[in-house]
Amino acid sequence: GQNIDQPTEMTATEGAIVQINCTYQTSGFNGLFWYQQHAGEAPTFLSYNVLDGLEEKGRFSSFLSRSKGYSYLLLKELQMKDSASYLCAVRDGDYKLSFGAGTTVTVRA
Amino acid sequence: IAGITQAPTSQILAAGRRMTLRCTQDMRHNAMYWYRQDLGLGLRLIHYSNTAGTTGKGEVPDGYSVSRANTDDFPLTLASAVPSQTSVYFCASSLDSNQPQHFGDGTRLSIL
């Protein structure tokens, strides 16, 4: 099976930066995804990493180190609307996606 | 509006009953997936289909069946519902197994 770990909860202040870490152990690796999920809604795609390094998309960036089995999602200039759950998902050797339990980020004014 | 549609939005069902959750997409995506989401466990893959006419088992397939008769539809059937199948069910699709998945709005299912 797959083992994907991320913190359960994080709290930060509006305008600040938050980094959500994700570590994984999988049988085969074909990419890592980050999704955002607001309470009661569907997950929405944020970012995708398949090679080592940093991918930047506006206020959100995602980093991957395949040798360390590690990724992080960086949220900059936090806004109240960023309060949500952030899901780390790894695609294994069979191209199936396994999700971590998610990190709930609360942004305070 | 193009996207992925799930029905019903929510359902309360008596244990032992048969139930089919519907999922339709109009994006001509080849791959489709069913997940269940439970508190503290995250999304878990039930079944998937990489292309019309083929299906595969995910992490938690027991008690569920799927079919993929065409590209657009991917229904999930609970043959005889049990309380442990109370969950939020998400259908997703992607252009192919390489691409990001897009999720429907979910079906909230309670088995009593």
Coordinates of C-alpha atoms in Angstrom, one line a residue, chain A residues 30 33 35 37 40-45 48 87 91 94-102, chain B residues 33 35 37 40-43 45 48 57-58 90 97-105 108:
Chain A
N30 CA 4.6 8.9 -11.4
F33 CA -0.5 16.4 -6.9
Y35 CA -5.6 19.7 -4.3
Q37 CA -10.9 21.3 -0.8
G40 CA -18.5 20.6 1.8
E41 CA -17.1 21.0 -1.7
A42 CA -15.2 18.9 -4.2
P43 CA -11.4 18.9 -4.4
T44 CA -9.9 21.2 -7.0
F45 CA -6.5 20.7 -8.7
Y48 CA 1.5 18.9 -10.2
L87 CA -4.7 17.2 -0.1
R91 CA 0.4 8.7 -8.4
D94 CA 0.2 1.8 -11.8
Y95 CA -0.9 5.4 -12.4
K96 CA -3.4 5.2 -9.5
L97 CA -3.7 8.2 -7.1
S98 CA -3.4 7.8 -3.4
F99 CA -4.3 10.7 -1.1
G100 CA -3.1 11.8 2.2
A101 CA -5.7 12.6 4.9
G102 CA -5.4 16.3 4.2
Chain B
Y33 CA -12.7 7.2 -10.9
Y35 CA -13.6 7.6 -4.3
Q37 CA -14.0 10.3 1.6
G40 CA -9.5 11.3 9.1
L41 CA -8.9 8.9 6.2
G42 CA -8.9 11.1 3.2
L43 CA -10.0 10.0 -0.3
L45 CA -10.1 4.9 -4.5
Y48 CA -11.5 3.2 -11.8
K57 CA -10.3 -2.3 -8.5
G58 CA -8.9 0.4 -6.3
F90 CA -16.7 11.6 -5.3
S97 CA -4.4 8.4 -16.4
N98 CA -1.5 10.9 -16.8
Q99 CA -3.5 14.1 -16.3
P100 CA -5.0 15.8 -13.2
Q101 CA -8.3 14.6 -12.1
H102 CA -11.4 16.7 -12.0
F103 CA -14.0 16.0 -9.3
G104 CA -17.8 16.1 -9.2
D105 CA -19.6 17.7 -6.3
R108 CA -23.5 12.2 0.6

